mmCIF file of C-alpha atoms in Angstrom:
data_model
loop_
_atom_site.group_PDB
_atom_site.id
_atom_site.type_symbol
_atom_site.label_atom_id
_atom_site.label_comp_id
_atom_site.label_asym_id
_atom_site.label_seq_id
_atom_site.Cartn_x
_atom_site.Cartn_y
_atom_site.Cartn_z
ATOM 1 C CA UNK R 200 -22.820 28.430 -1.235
ATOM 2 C CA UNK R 201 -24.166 26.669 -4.625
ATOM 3 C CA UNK R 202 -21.527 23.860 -5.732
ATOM 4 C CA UNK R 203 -20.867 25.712 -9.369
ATOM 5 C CA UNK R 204 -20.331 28.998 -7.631
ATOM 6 C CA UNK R 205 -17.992 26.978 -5.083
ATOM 7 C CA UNK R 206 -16.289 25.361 -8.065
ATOM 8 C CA UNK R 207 -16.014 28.675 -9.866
ATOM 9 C CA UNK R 208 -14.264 30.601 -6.720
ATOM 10 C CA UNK R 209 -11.736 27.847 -5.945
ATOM 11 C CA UNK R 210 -10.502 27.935 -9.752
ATOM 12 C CA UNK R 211 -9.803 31.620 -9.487
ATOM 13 C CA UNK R 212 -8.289 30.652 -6.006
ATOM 14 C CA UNK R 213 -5.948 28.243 -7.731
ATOM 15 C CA UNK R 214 -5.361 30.084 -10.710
ATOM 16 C CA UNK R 215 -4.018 33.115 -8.673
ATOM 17 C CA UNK R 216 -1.816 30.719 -6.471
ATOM 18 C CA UNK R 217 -0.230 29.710 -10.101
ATOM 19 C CA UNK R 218 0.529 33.475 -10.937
ATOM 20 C CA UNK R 219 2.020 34.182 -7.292
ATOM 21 C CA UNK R 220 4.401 31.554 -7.843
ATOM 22 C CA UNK R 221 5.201 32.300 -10.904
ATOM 23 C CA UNK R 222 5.683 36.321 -10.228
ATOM 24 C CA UNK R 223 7.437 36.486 -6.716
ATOM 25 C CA UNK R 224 8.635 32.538 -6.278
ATOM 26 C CA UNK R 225 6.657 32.168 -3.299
ATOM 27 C CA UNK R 226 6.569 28.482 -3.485
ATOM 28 C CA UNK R 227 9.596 27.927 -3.288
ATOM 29 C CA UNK R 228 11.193 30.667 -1.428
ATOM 30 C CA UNK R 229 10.776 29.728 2.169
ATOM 31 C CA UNK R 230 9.343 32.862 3.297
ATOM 32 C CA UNK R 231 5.816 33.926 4.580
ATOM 33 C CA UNK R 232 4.126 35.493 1.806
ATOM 34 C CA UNK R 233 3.031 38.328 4.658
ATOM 35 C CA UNK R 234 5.595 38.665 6.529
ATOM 36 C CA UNK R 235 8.899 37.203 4.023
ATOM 37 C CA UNK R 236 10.179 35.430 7.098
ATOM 38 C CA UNK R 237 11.687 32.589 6.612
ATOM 39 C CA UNK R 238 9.842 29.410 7.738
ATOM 40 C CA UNK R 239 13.135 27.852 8.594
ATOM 41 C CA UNK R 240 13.338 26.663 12.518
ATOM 42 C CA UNK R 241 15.596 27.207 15.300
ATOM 43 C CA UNK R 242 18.836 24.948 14.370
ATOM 44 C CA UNK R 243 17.033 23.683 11.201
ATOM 45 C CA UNK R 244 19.485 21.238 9.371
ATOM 46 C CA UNK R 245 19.968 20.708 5.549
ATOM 47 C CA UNK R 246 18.358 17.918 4.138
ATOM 48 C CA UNK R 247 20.117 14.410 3.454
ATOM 49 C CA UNK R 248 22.616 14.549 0.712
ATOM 50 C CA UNK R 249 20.977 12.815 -2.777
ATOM 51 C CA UNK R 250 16.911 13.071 -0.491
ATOM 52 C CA UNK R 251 15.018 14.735 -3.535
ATOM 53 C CA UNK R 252 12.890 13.731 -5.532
ATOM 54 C CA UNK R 253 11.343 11.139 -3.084
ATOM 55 C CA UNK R 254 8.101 9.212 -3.675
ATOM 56 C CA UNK R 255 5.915 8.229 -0.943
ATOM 57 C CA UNK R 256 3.352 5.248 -0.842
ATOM 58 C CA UNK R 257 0.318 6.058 1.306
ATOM 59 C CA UNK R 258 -3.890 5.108 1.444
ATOM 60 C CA UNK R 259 -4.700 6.763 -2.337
ATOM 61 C CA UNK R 260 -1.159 5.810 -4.314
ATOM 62 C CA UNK R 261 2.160 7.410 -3.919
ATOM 63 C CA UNK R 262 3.605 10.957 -4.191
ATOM 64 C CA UNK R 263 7.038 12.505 -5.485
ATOM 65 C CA UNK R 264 8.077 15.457 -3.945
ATOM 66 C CA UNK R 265 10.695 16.916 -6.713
ATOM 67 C CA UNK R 266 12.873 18.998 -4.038
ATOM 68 C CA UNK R 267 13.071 20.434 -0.608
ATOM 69 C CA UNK R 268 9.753 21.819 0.516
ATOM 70 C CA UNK R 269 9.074 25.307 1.780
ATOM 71 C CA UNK R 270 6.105 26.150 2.331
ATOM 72 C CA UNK R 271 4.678 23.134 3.805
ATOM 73 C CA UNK R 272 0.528 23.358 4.969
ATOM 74 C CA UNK R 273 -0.666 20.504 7.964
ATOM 75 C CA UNK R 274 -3.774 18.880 7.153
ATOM 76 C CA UNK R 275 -3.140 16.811 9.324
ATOM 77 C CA UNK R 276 -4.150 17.090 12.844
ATOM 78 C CA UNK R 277 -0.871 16.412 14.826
ATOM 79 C CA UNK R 278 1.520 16.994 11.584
ATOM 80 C CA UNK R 279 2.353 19.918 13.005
ATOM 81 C CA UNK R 280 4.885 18.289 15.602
ATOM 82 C CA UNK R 281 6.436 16.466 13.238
ATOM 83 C CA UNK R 282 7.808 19.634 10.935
ATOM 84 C CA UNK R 283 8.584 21.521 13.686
ATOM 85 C CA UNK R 284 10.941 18.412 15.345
ATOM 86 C CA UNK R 285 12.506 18.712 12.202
ATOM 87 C CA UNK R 286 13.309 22.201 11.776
ATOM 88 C CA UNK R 287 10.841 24.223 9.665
ATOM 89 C CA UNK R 288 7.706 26.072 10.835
ATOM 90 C CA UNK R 289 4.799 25.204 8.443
ATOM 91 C CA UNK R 290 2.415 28.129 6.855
ATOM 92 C CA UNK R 291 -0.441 26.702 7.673
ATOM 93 C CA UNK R 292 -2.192 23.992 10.559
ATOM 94 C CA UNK R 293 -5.214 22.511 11.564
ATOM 95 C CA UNK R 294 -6.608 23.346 14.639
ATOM 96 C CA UNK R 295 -8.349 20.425 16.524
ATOM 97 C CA UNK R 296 -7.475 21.458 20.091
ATOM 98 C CA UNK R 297 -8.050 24.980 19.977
ATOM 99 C CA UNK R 298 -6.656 27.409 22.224
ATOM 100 C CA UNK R 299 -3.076 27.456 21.150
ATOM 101 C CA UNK R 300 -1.730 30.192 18.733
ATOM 102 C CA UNK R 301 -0.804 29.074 15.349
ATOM 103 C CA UNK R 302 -2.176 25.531 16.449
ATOM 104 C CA UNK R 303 1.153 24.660 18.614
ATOM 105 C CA UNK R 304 1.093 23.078 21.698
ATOM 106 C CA UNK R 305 3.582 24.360 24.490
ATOM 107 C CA UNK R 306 5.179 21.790 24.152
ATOM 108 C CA UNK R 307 6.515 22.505 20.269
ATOM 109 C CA UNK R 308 6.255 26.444 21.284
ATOM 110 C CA UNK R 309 10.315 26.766 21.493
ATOM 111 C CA UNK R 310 10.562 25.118 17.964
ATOM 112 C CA UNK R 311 9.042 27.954 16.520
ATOM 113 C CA UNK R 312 11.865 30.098 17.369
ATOM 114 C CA UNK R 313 11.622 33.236 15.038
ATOM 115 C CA UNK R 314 9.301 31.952 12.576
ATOM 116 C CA UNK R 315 6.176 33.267 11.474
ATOM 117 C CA UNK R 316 3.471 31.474 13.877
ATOM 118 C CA UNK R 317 1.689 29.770 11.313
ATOM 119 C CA UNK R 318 -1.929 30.420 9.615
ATOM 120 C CA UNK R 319 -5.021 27.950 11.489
ATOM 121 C CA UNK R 320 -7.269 26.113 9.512
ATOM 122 C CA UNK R 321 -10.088 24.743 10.961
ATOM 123 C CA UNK R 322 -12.314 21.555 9.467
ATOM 124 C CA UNK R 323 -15.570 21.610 10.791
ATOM 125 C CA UNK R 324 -16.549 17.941 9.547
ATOM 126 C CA UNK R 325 -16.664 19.135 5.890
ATOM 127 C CA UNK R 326 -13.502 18.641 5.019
ATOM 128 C CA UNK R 327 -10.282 20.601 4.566
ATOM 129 C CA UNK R 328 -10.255 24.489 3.982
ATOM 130 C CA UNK R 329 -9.378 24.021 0.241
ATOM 131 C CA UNK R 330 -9.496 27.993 -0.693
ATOM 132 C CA UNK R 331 -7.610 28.987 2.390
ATOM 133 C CA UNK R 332 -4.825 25.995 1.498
ATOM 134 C CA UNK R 333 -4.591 26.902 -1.702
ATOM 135 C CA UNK R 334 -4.075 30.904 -0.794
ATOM 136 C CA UNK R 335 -1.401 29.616 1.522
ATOM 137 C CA UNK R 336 0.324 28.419 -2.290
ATOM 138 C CA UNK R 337 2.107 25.492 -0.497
ATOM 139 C CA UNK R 338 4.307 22.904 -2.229
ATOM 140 C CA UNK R 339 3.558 20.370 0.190
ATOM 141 C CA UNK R 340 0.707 19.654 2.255
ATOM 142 C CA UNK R 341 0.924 16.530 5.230
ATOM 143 C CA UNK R 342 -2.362 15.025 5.806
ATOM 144 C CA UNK R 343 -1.232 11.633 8.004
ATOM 145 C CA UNK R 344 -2.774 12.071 11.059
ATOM 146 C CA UNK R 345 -6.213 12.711 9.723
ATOM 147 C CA UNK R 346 -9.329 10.789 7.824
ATOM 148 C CA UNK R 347 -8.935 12.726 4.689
ATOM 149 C CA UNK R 348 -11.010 11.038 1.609
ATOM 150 C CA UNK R 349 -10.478 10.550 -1.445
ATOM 151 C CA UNK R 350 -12.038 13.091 -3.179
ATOM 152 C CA UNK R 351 -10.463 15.842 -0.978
ATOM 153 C CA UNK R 352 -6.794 14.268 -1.661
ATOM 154 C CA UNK R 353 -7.758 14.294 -5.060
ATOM 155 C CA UNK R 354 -8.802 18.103 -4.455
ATOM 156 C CA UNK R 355 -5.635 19.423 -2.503
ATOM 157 C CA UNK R 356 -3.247 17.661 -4.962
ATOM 158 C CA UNK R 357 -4.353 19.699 -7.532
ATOM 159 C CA UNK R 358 -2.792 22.766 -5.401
ATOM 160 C CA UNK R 359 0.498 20.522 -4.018
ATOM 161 C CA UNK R 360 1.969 17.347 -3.819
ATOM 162 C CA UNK R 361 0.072 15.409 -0.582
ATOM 163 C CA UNK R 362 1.029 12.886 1.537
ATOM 164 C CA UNK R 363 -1.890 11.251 2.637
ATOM 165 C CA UNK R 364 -2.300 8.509 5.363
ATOM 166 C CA UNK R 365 -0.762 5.649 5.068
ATOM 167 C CA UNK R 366 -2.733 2.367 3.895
ATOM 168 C CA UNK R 367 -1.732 -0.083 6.601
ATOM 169 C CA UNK R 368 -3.330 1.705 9.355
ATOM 170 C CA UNK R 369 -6.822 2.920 10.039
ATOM 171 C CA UNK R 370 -7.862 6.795 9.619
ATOM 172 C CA UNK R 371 -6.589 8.751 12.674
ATOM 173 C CA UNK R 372 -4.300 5.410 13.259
ATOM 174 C CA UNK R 373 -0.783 5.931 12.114
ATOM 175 C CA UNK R 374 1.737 5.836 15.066
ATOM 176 C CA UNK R 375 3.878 8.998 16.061
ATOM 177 C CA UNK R 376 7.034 6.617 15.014
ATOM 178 C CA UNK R 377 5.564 6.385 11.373
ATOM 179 C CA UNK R 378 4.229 9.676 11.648
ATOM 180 C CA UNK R 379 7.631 11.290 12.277
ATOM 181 C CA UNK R 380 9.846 9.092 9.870
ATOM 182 C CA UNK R 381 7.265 9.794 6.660
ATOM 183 C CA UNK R 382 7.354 13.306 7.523
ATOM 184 C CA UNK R 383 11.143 13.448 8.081
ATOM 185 C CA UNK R 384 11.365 11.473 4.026
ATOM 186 C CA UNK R 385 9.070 14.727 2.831
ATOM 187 C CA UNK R 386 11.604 16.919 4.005
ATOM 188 C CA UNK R 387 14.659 15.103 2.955
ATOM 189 C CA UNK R 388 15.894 14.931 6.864
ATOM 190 C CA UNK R 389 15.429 10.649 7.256
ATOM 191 C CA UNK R 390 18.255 10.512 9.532
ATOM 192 C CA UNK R 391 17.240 13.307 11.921
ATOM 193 C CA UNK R 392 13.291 11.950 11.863
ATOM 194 C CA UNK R 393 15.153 8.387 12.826
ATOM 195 C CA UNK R 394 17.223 9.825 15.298
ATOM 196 C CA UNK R 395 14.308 12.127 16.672
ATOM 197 C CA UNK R 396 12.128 8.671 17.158
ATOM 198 C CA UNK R 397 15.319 6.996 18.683
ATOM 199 C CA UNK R 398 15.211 9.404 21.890
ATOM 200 C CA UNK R 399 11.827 9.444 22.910
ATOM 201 C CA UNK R 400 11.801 5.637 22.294
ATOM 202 C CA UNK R 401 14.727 5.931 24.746
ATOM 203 C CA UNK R 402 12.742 8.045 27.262
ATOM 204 C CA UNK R 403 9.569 4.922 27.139
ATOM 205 C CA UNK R 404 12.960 2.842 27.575
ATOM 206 C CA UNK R 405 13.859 4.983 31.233
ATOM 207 C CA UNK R 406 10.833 5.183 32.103
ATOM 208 C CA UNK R 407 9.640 1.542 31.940
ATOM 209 C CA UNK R 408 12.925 0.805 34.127
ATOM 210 C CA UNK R 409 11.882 3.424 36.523
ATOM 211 C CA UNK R 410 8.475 1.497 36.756
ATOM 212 C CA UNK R 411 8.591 -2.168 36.392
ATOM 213 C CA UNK R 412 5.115 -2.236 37.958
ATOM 214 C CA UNK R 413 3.830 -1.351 34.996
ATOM 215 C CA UNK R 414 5.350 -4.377 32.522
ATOM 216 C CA UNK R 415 2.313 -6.757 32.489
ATOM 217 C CA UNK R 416 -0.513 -4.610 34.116
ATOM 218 C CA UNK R 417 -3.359 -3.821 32.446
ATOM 219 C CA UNK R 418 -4.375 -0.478 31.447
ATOM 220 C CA UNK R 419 -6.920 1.221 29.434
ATOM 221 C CA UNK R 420 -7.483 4.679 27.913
ATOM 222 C CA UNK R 421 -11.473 5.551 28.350
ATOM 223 C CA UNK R 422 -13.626 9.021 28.305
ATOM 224 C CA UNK R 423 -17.268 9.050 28.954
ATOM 225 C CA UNK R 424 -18.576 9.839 25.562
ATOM 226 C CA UNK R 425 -21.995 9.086 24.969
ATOM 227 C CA UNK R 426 -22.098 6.586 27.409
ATOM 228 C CA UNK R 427 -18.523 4.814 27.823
ATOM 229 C CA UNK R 428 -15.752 5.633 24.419
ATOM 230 C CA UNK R 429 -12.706 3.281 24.874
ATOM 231 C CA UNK R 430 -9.689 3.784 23.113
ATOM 232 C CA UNK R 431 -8.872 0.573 21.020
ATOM 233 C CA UNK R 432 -5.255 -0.907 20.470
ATOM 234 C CA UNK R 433 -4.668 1.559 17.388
ATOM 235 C CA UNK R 434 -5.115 4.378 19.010
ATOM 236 C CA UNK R 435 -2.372 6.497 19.895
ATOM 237 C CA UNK R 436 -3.242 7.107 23.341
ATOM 238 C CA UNK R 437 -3.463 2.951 23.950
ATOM 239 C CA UNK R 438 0.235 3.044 22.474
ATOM 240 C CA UNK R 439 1.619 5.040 24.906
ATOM 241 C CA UNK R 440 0.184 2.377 27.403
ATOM 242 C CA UNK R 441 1.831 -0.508 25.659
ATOM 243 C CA UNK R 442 4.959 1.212 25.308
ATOM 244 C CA UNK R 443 5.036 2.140 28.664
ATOM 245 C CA UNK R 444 5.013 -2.187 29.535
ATOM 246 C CA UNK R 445 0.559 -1.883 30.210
ATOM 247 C CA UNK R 446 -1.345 -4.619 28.277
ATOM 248 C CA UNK R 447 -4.357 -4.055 27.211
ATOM 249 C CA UNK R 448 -7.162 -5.691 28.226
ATOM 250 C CA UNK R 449 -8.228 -9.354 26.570
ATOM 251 C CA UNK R 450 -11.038 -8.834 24.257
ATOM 252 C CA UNK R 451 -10.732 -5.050 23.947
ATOM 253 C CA UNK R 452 -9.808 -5.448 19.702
ATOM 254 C CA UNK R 453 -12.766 -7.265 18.977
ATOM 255 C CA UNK R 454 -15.017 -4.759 21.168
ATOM 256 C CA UNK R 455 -13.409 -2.047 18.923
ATOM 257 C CA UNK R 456 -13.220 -3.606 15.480
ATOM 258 C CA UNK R 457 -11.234 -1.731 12.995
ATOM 259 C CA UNK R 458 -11.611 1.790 14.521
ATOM 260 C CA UNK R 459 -9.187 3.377 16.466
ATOM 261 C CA UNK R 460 -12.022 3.403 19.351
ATOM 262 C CA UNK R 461 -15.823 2.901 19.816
ATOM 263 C CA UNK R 462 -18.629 2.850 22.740
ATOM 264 C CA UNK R 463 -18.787 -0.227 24.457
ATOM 265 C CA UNK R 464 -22.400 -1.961 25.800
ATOM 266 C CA UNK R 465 -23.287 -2.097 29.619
ATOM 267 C CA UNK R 466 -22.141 -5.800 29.560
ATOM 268 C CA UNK R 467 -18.903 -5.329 28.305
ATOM 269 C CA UNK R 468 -17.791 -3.303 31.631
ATOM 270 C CA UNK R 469 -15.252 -5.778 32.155
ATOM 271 C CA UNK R 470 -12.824 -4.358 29.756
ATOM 272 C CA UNK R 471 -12.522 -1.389 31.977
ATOM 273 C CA UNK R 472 -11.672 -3.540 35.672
ATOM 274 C CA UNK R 473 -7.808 -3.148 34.724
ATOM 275 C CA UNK R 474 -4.717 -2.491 36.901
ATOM 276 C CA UNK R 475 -5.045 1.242 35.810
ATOM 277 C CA UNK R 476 -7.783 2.903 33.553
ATOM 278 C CA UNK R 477 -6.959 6.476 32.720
ATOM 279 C CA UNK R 478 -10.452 8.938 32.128
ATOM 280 C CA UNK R 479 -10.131 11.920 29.916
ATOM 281 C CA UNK R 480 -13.022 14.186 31.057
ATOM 282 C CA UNK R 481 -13.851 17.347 31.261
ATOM 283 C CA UNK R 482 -13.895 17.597 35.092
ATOM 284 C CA UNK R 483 -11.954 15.289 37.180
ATOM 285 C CA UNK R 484 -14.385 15.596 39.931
ATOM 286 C CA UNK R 485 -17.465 15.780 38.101
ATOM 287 C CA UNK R 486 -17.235 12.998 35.945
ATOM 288 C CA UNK R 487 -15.757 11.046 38.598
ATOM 289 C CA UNK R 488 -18.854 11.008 40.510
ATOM 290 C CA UNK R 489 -21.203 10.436 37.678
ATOM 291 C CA UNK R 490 -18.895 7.547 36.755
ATOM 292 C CA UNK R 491 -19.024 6.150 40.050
ATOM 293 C CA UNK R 492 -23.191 6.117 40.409
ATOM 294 C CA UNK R 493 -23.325 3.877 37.689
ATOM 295 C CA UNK R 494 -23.326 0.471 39.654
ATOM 296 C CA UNK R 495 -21.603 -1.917 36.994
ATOM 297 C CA UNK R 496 -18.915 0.149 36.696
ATOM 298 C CA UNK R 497 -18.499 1.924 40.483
ATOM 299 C CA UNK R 498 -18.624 -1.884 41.918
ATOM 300 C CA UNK R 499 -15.413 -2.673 40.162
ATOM 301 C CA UNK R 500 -12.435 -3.102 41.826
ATOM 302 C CA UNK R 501 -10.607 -0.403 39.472
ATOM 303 C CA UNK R 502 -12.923 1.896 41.473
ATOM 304 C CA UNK R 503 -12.675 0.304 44.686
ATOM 305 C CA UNK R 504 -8.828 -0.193 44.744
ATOM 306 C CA UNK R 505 -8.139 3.481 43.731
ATOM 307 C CA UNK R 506 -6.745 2.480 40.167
ATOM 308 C CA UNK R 507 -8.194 5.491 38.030
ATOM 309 C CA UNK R 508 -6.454 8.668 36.737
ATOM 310 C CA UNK R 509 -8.469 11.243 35.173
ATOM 311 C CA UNK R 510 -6.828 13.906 33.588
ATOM 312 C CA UNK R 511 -9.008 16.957 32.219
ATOM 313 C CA UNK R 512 -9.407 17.165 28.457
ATOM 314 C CA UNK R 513 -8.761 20.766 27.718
ATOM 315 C CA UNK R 514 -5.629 21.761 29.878
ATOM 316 C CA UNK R 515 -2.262 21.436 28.952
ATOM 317 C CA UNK R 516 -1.579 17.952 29.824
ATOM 318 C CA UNK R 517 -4.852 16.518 28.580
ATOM 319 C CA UNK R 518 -4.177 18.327 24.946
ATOM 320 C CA UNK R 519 -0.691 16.607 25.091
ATOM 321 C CA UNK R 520 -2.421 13.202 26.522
ATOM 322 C CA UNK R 521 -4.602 13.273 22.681
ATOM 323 C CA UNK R 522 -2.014 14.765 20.728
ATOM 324 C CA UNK R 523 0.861 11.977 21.022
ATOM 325 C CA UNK R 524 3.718 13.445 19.097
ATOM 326 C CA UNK R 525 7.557 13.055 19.217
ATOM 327 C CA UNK R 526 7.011 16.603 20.386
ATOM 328 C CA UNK R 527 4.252 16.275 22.928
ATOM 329 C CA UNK R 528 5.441 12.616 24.163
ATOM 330 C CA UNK R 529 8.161 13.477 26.694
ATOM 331 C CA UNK R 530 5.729 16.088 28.030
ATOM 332 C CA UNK R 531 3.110 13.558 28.709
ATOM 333 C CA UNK R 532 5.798 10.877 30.108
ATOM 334 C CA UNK R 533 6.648 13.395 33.093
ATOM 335 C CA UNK R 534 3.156 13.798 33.871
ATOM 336 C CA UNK R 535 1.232 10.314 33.573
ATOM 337 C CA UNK R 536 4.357 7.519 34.848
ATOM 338 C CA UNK R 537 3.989 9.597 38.230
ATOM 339 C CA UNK R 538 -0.154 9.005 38.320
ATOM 340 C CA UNK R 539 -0.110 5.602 36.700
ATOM 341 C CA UNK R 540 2.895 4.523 39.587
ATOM 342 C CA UNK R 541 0.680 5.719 42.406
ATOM 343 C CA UNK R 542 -2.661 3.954 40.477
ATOM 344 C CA UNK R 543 -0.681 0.095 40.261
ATOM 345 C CA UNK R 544 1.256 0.579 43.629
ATOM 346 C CA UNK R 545 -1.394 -1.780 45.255
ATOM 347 C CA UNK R 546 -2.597 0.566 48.250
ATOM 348 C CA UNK R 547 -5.826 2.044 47.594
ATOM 349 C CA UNK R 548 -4.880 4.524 49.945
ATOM 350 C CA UNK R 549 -2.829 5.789 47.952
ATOM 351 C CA UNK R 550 -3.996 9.119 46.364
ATOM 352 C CA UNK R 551 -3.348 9.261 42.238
ATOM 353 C CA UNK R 552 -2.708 13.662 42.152
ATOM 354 C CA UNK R 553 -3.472 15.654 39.454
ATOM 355 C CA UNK R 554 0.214 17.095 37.754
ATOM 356 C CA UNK R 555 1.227 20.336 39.418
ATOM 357 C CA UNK R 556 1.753 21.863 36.080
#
């Protein structure tokens, strides 16, 4: 589509998202403009006494939200999580997953209770669906777990308030801790985002004691993506490694750089000989083998000791494995400790199983 007509439809886009608010109160009402249920959750709490207005800092300036938000749109990719932990169902997501109604994992599906499953958006590498977002007529939109530019904040705040990603991390980069406690100030509900971070802090807490083979082992995060993609120390996935007592392998940040990951070079194969090095892959078995023919990296003793776990990208677990919530987190924990325990237990015999479930 030309850019004038593009400019032309989103105006009339915007201009009837002024008159909806104006005529029915959808902003503001906390109901589905479809359906008028309320996008309230299961339990949802009332915000902290004195919370609005707040004003956030974050990568393009700072935002005041001027009152309790209620029809809150996810731009970014994991957001999601985050607003249902707290008790409200957004109106719309952003799918990156796929597969998953409304763009909820099973493990945030009970925290939709009743609510309206929300509408997807999908970005495509072009950017946010602006016209959908704006038909959505949000009065908040959470873009923290994302890449989002400059010129699309500028373009969604012209529709909502938006919290963008914060500056002290890179794109894709903020952790779920941050993530969660940003989110839970844009909903007035601090204390419950604190106290929401507190107990799956407390789970990585249990589960380290359950494991103290894993405090000084090293561990990597890897997927064979064009060549060899390794996960860098701010990415999510690395975190849950650190957290769980792993260290990452010497070196790896200056392989990386400033992204949260990147392709390494044939001679830096070393990074990946590490007490544990979980795969993401599409097949288990398949990519195992193809890993393994490659002589610099099947002659390692990773590979000969019986260290790796590969988990397969597009189940359940492997979704949850990327998505690194305060929702998704405990479900991972119950899965990986078990495969990472039988990976560092120092018998190569030992057999590293795929979860049951």
């Amino acid at each position: 589509m030309p850019r004038s007509m593009r400019g032309t439809r989103l105006a009339a886009v915007l201009a009837s998202v002024l008159l909806l608010c104006g005529a029915v109160a959808a902003c503001g009402s906390g109901s589905d403009s479809a359906t008028g249920t309320s996008t309230a959750g299961p339990g949802a709490a009332a915000p902290d006494s004195g919370a609005f207005p707040v004003t956030i800092e974050h990568k393009y300036g700072s935002v005041t939200i001027p009152a309790e938000p209620k029809r809150i749109v996810t731009v970014g990719l994991t957001d999601q999580d985050s607003v249902l932990a707290l008790g409200a169902v957004p109106v719309g997501t952003t799918e990156w997953l796929g597969g998953y109604k409304g763009a909820i994992g099973p493990w945030a599906t009970a925290k939709l209770g009743a609510g309206a499953v929300p509408a997807v958006l999908k970005d495509t590498g072009t950017g946010p669906q602006v016209e959908k977002i704006a038909s959505l007529a949000p009065d908040l939109i959470l873009s923290l777990y994302s890449g989002l530019t400059k010129d699309q904040y500028e373009t969604l705040s012209k529709i909502a308030p938006v919290v963008a990603q914060p500056k002290e991390y890179p794109d894709y980069g903020v952790p779920w801790q941050r993530q969660t406690e940003i989110i839970g100030r844009a909903l007035g509900k601090e204390a419950e985002a604190k106290k929401l971070v507190e107990d799956v802090e407390a789970k990585f807490t249990a589960t380290k004691a359950e494991h103290p083979e894993f405090a000084g082992a090293t561990a990597v995060m890897a997927t064979p993506y064009e060549g060899i993609f390794v996960y860098g120390p701010e990415d999510n996935r690395s975190r849950i490694l650190s957290s769980l007592g792993f260290t990452l392998p010497a070196g790896l940040d200056q392989a990386i750089g400033d992204e949260f990951g990147a392709n390494i070079s044939k001679e830096r194969t070393d990074l990946l000989d590490t007490g544990a090095i979980v795969w993401i892959v599409s097949d288990p078995a398949t990519d195992a083998a193809k890993l393994h023919k490659d002589k610099l990296y099947g002659d390692l003793d990773v590979v000969k000791q019986g260290r790796e776990v590969f988990v397969k990208e597009t189940g359940d677990y492997g979704n949850a494995i990327s998505f690194v919530s305060v929702l998704s987190l405990p479900y991972t924990l119950d899965r990986l400790a078990p495969q990472l325990a039988a990976a560092v237990d120092g018998s190569p015999a030992t057999e590293v199983t795929e979860p049951a479930s």
